[in-house]
Coordinates of C-alpha atoms and ligand atoms in Angstrom, one line a residue:
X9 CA 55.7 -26.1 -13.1
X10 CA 53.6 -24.2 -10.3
X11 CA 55.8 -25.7 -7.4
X12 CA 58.2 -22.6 -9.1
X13 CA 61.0 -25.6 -9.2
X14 CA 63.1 -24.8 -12.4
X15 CA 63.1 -28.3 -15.0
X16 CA 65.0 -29.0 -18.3
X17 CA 63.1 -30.4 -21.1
X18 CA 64.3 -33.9 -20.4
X19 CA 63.1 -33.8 -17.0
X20 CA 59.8 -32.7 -17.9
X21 CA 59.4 -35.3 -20.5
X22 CA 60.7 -38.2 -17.4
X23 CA 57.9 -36.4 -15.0
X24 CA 55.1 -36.5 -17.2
X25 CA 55.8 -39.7 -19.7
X26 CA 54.6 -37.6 -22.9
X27 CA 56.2 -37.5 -25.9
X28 CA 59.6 -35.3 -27.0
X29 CA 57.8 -33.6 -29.3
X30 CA 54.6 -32.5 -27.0
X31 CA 56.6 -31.2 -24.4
X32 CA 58.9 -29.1 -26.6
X33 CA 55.6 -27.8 -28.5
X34 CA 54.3 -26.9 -25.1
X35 CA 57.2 -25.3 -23.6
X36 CA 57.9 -23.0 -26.5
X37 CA 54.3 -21.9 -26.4
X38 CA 54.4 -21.7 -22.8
X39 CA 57.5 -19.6 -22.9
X40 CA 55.5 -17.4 -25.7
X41 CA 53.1 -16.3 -23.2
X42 CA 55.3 -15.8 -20.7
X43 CA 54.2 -18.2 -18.5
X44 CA 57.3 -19.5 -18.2
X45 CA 60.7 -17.9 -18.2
X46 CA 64.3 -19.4 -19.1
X47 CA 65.8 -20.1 -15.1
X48 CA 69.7 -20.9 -16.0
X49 CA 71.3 -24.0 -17.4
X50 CA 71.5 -27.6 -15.9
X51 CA 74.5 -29.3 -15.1
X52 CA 76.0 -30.9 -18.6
X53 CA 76.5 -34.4 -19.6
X54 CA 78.7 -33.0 -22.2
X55 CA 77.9 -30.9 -24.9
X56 CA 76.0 -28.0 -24.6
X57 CA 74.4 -28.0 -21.2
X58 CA 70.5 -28.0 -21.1
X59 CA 68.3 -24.8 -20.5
X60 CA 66.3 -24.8 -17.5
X61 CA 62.4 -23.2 -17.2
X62 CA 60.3 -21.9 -14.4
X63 CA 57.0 -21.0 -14.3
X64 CA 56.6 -16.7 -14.3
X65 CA 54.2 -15.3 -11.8
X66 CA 55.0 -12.0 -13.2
X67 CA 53.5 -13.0 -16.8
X68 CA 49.9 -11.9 -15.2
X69 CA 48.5 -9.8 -12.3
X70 CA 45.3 -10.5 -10.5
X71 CA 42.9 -7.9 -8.7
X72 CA 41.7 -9.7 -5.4
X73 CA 38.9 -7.6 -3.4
X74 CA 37.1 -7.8 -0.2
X75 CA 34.3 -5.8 0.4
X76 CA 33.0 -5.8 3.7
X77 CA 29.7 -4.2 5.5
X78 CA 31.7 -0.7 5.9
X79 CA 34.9 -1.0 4.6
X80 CA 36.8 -2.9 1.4
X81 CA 40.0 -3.9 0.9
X82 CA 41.5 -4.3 -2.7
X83 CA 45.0 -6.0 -3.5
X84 CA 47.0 -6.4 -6.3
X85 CA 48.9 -9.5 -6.6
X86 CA 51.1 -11.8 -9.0
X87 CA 50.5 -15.0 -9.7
X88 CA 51.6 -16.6 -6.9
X89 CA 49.0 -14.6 -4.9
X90 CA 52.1 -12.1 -3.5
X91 CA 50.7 -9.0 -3.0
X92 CA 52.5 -6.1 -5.1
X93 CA 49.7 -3.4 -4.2
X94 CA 46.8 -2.6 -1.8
X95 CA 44.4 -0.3 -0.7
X96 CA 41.7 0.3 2.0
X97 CA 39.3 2.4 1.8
X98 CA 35.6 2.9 3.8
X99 CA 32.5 1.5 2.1
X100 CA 29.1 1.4 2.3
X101 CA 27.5 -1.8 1.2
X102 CA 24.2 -0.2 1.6
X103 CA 25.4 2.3 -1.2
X104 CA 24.0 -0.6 -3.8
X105 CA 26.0 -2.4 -6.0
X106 CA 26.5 0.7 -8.6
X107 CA 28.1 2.7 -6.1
X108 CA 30.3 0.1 -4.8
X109 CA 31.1 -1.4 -7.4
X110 CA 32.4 2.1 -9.9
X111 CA 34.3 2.3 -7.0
X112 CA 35.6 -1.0 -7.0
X113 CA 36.9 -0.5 -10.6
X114 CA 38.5 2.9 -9.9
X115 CA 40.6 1.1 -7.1
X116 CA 41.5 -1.2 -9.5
X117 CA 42.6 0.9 -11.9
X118 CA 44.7 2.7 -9.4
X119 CA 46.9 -0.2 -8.6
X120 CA 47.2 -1.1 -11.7
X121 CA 48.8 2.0 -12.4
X122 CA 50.5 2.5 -9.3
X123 CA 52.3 -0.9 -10.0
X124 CA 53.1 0.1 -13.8
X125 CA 50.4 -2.3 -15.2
X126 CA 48.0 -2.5 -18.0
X127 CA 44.5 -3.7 -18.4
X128 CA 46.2 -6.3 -20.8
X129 CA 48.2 -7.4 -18.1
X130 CA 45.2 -8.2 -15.7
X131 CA 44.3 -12.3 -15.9
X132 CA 40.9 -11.4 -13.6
X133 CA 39.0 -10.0 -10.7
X134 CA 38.0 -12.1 -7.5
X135 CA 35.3 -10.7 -5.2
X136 CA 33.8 -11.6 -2.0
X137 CA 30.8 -9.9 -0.9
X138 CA 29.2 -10.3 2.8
X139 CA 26.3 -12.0 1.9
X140 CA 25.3 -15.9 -0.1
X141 CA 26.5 -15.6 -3.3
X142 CA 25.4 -18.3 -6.1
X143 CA 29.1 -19.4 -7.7
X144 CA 28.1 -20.4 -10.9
X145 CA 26.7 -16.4 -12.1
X146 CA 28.2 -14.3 -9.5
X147 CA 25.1 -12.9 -8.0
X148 CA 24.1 -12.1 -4.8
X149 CA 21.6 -14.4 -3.2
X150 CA 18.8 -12.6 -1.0
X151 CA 21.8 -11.3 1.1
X152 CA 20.7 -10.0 4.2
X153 CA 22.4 -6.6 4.8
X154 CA 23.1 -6.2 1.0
X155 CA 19.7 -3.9 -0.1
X156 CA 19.7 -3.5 -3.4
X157 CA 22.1 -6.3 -4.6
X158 CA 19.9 -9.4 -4.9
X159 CA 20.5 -11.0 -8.1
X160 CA 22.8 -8.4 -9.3
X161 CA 25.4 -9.2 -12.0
X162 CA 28.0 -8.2 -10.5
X163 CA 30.7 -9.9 -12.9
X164 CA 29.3 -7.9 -16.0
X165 CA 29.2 -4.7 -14.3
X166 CA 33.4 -5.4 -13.1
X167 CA 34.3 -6.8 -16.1
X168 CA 32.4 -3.6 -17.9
X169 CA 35.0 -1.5 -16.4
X170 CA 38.0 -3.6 -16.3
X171 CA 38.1 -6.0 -19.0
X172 CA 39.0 -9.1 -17.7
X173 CA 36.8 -12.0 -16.3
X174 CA 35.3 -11.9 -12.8
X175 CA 34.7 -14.1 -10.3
X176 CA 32.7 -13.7 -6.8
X177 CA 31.4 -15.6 -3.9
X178 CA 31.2 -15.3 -0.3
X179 CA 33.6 -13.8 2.5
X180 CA 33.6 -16.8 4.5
X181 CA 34.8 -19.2 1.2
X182 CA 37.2 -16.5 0.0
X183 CA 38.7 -16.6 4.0
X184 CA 39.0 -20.3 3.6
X185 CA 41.1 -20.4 0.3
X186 CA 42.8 -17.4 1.7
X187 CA 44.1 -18.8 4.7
X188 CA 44.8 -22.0 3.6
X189 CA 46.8 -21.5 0.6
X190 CA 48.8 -18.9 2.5
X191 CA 49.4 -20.9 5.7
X192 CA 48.0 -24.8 4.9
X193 CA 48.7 -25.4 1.1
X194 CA 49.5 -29.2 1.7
X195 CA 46.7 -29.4 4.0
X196 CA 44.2 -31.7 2.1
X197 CA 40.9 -31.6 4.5
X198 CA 40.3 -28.0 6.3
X199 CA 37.1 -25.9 7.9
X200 CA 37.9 -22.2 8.1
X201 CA 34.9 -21.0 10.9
X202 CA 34.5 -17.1 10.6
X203 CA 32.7 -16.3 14.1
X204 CA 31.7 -12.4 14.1
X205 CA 28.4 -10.3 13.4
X206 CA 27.4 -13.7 11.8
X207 CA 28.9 -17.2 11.9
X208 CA 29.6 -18.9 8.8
X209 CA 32.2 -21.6 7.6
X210 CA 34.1 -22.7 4.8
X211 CA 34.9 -26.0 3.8
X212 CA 38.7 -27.1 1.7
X213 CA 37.6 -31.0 1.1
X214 CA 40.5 -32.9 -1.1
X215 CA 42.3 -29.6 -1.5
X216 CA 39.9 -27.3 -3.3
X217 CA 37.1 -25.4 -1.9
X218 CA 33.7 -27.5 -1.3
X219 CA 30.9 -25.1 -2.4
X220 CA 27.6 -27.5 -2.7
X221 CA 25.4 -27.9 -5.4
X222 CA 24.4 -23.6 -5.3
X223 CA 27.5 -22.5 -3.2
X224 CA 25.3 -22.3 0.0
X225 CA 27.7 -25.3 1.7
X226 CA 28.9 -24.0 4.5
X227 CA 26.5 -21.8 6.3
X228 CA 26.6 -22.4 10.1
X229 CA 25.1 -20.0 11.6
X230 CA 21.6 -21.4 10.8
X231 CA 22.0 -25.0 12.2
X232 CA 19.9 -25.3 14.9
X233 CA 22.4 -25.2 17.9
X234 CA 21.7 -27.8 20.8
X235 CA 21.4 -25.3 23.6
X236 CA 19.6 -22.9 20.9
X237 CA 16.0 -22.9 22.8
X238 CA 14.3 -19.9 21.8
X239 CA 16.3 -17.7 20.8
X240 CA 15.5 -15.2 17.7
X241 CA 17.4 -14.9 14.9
X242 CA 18.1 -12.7 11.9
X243 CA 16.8 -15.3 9.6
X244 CA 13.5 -15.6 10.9
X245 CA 14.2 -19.2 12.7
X246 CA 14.4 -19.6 16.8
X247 CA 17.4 -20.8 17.9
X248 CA 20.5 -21.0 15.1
X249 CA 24.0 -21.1 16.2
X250 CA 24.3 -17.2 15.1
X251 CA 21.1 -16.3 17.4
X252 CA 23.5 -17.6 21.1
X253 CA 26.7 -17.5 19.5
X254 CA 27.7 -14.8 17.4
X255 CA 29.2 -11.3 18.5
X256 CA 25.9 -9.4 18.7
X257 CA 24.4 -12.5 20.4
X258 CA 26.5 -12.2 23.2
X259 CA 26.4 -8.5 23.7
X260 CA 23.2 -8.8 23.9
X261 CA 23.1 -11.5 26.7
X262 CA 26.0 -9.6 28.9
X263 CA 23.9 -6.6 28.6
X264 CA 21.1 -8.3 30.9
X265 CA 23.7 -8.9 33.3
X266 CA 24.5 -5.4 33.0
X267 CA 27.7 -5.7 31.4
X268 CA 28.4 -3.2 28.0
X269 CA 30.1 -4.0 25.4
X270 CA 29.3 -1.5 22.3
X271 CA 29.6 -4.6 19.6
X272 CA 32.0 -7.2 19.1
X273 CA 35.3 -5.4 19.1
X274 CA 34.4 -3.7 22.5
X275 CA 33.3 -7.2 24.1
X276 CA 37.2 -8.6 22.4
X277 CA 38.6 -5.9 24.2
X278 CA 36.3 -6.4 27.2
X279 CA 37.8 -10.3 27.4
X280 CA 41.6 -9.1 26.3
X281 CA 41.5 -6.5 29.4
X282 CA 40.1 -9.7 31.7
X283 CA 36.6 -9.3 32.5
X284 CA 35.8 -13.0 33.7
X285 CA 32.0 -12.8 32.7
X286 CA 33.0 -11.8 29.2
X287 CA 35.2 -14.5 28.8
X288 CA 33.1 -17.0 30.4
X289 CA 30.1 -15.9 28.1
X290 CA 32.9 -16.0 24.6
X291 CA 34.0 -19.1 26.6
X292 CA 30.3 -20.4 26.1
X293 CA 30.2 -19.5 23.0
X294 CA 32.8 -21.2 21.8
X295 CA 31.6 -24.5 23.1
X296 CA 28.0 -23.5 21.3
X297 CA 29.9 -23.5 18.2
X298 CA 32.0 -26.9 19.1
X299 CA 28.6 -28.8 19.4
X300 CA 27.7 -28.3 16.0
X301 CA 31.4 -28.6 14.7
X302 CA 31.8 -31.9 16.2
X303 CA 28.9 -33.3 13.9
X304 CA 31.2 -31.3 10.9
X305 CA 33.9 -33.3 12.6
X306 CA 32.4 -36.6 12.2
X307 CA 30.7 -35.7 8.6
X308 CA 34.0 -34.3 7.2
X309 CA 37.4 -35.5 9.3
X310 CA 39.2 -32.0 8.7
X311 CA 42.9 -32.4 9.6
X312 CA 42.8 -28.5 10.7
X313 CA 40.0 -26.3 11.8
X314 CA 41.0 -23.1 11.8
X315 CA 38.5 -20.1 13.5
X316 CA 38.7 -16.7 12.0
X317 CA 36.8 -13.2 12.8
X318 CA 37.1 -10.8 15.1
X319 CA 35.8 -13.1 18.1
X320 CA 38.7 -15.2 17.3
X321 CA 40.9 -12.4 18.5
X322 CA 39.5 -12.8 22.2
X323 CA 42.5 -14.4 23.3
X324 CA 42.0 -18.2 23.8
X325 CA 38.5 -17.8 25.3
X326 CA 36.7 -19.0 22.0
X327 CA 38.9 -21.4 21.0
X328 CA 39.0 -23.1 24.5
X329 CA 35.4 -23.5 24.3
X330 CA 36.0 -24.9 20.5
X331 CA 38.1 -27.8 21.9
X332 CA 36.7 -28.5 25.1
X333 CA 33.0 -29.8 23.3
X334 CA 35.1 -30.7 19.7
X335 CA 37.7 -32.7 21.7
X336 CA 35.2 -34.2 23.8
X337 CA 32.7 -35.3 21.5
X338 CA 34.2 -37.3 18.4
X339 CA 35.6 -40.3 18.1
X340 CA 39.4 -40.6 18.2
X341 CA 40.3 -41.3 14.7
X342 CA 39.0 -38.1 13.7
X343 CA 40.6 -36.3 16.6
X344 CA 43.8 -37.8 17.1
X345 CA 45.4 -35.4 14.7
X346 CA 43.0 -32.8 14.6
X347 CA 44.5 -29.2 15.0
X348 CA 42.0 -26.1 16.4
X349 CA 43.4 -23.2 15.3
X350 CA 43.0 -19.5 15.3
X351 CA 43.4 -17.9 11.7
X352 CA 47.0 -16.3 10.9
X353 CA 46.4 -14.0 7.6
X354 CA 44.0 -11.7 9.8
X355 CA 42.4 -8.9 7.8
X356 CA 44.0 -10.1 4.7
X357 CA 42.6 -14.1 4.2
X358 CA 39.9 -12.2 2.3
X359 CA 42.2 -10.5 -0.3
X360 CA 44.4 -14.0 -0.5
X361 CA 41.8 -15.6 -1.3
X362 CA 39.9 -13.7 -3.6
X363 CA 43.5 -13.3 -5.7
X364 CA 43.7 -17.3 -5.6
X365 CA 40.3 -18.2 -6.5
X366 CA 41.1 -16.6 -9.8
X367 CA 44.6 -17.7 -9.8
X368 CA 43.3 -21.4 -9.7
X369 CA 40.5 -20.5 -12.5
X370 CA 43.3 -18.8 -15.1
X371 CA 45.7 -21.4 -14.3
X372 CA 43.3 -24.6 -14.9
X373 CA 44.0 -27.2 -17.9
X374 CA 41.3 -25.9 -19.4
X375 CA 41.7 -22.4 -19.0
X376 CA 45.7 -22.3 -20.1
X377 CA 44.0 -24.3 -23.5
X378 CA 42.0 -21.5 -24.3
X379 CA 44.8 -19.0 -24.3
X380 CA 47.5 -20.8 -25.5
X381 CA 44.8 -21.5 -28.7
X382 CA 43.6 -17.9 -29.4
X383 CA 47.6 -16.9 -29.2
X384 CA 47.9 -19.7 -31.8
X385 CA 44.9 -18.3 -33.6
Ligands
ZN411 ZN1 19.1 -18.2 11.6

């Protein structure tokens, strides 16, 4: 019933082959919960004509948040993933994850409030957090510019304050599920690249989010990038992607030919007001960044790549260097339909994603079993 088509009993019973009796049983305890609502009547055969149903995002609402380096933001949505509320505020990450996270909840509660809404109304929390996050606990993983969050529980200390489950992982995942069930829902096969202070991607295989066996799939910016050579980076490796490629990268490389850009907004702006040498060196950039997507390319066979954060906003001069090398360098069954994209939700992939990765957990088989059974109990 998610497709939010309105059906009739008998149509539900032609659609899924089960029994009479199991689909009534289901309906009415579907309709208890309020997951789905009466929609009108179907046309009549004769007699009395047949009542329709449609599934009710409004049953539930869902807190989606993305916390960032300096700044969050926190939405409210249905379940559907529409927003109904939102609010962003500035946040430090190096506060530690007490700080930021009380803070998180008192958002919460806020919207929840501002939108009429109970705690009892809340299905769960999704969070994504700047840093490796392990899926199956929640916690931050050794994250880099996170002091004081390694190994945290951050779902107990959420759900402490809000009562309902929680569920994190990592910016660039939550950007991917974002962005494509807001612009790409049929899309089957789809790599969302975030290219920014760090470069990191996220991988939709077969419709749902890849995450690996710890959640660390995805994490670009420490391949080692062809043209890499020497170059330092934050991890402690010479030459990843990140090290030539990302936004501080190449602010840091125009500077020695004595071009400033104060970090990667100013060099965006730089490129948008039509310095050449800033769009050649984003230009480069971008084909850095193809070289090691063409090997995703060839290991995955996306049928969109889309490339997201703030260098993606340099007008075409990233993604030109994306399809030049990408183009170029696979095979043309993989590339004949390939689309290279820049990202569409902007700032708010983050906070439609986080909303649907909890949306897609309360909604599960599995999930809908247990609550259907403790109403019945
Ligand atoms: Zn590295």
């Amino acid at each position: 019933m998610r497709d939010g088509t309105p059906r009739t009993r008998a149509e539900l019973i032609q659609l899924t082959g089960l029994a009479r009796s199991t689909v009534g049983t289901r309906v009415d305890a579907l309709l208890a919960a309020g997951l789905l609502a009466p929609s009108g009547e179907a046309a009549s055969t004769g007699g009395r004509p047949p009542a329709r149903f449609a599934f009710n995002p409004r049953a539930r609402v869902v807190l989606g948040a993305d916390i960032g380096a300096t700044h969050s933001l926190v939405a409210l949505t249905d379940l559907n993933g529409t927003v109904i509320a939102e609010r962003a505020e500035q946040l430090d990450i190096t506060l530690g994850p007490r700080l930021v996270l009380d803070s998180l909840v008192r958002t919460g509660k806020a919207l929840l409030k501002s939108a009429g809404r109970t705690r009892q109304d809340l299905a769960g929390v999704g969070i994504g957090l700047p840093g490796p996050v392990e899926h199956s606990t929640g916690k931050p993983a050794a994250p880099p510019i996170m002091p004081g969050w390694d190994g945290y529980d951050v779902p107990a200390h959420v759900s402490a304050g809000l009562g309902a489950p929680v569920l994190v992982d990592n910016d660039v995942n939550i950007m991917a599920l974002g962005e494509h069930a807001a612009v790409y829902p049929h899309v089957e096969h789809l790599v969302f690249v975030k290219v920014a202070t760090g470069i990191g991607a996220g991988i939709i295989s077969s419709g749902r989010l890849h995450r690996g066996a710890k959640g660390a799939a995805g994490d670009l910016g420490h391949v080692a990038a062809p043209h890499g050579g020497d170059a330092l980076c934050t991890c402690g490796n010479l030459g990843c992607l990140e090290a030539i490629a990302s936004g501080p990268a190449i602010v840091k490389a125009l500077r020695t030919q004595g071009i400033e850009a104060s970090d990667s907004r100013g060099l965006v702006d730089l490129v948008r007001a039509g310095d050449v040498t800033a769009a050649h060196a984003v230009r480069q950039a971008g084909r850095d960044i193809g070289e090691v997507l063409a090997t995703c390319v060839s290991m995955l066979n996306p049928e969109v790549i889309v490339v997201g954060g703030i260098l993606a906003q340099s007008a075409e001069s990233l993604l030109a260097g994306v399809r030049e090398v990408v183009y170029g360098r696979s095979l043309p069954l993989a590339t004949g339909e390939l689309q290279i994209v820049a990202a569409r939700t902007g700032d708010h992939a983050g906070v439609l994603g986080a909303a649907t990765m909890v949306i897609q957990h309360v909604l599960s088989a599995e999930q809908i079993e247990v609550q259907l059974a403790s109403m019945a109990g």
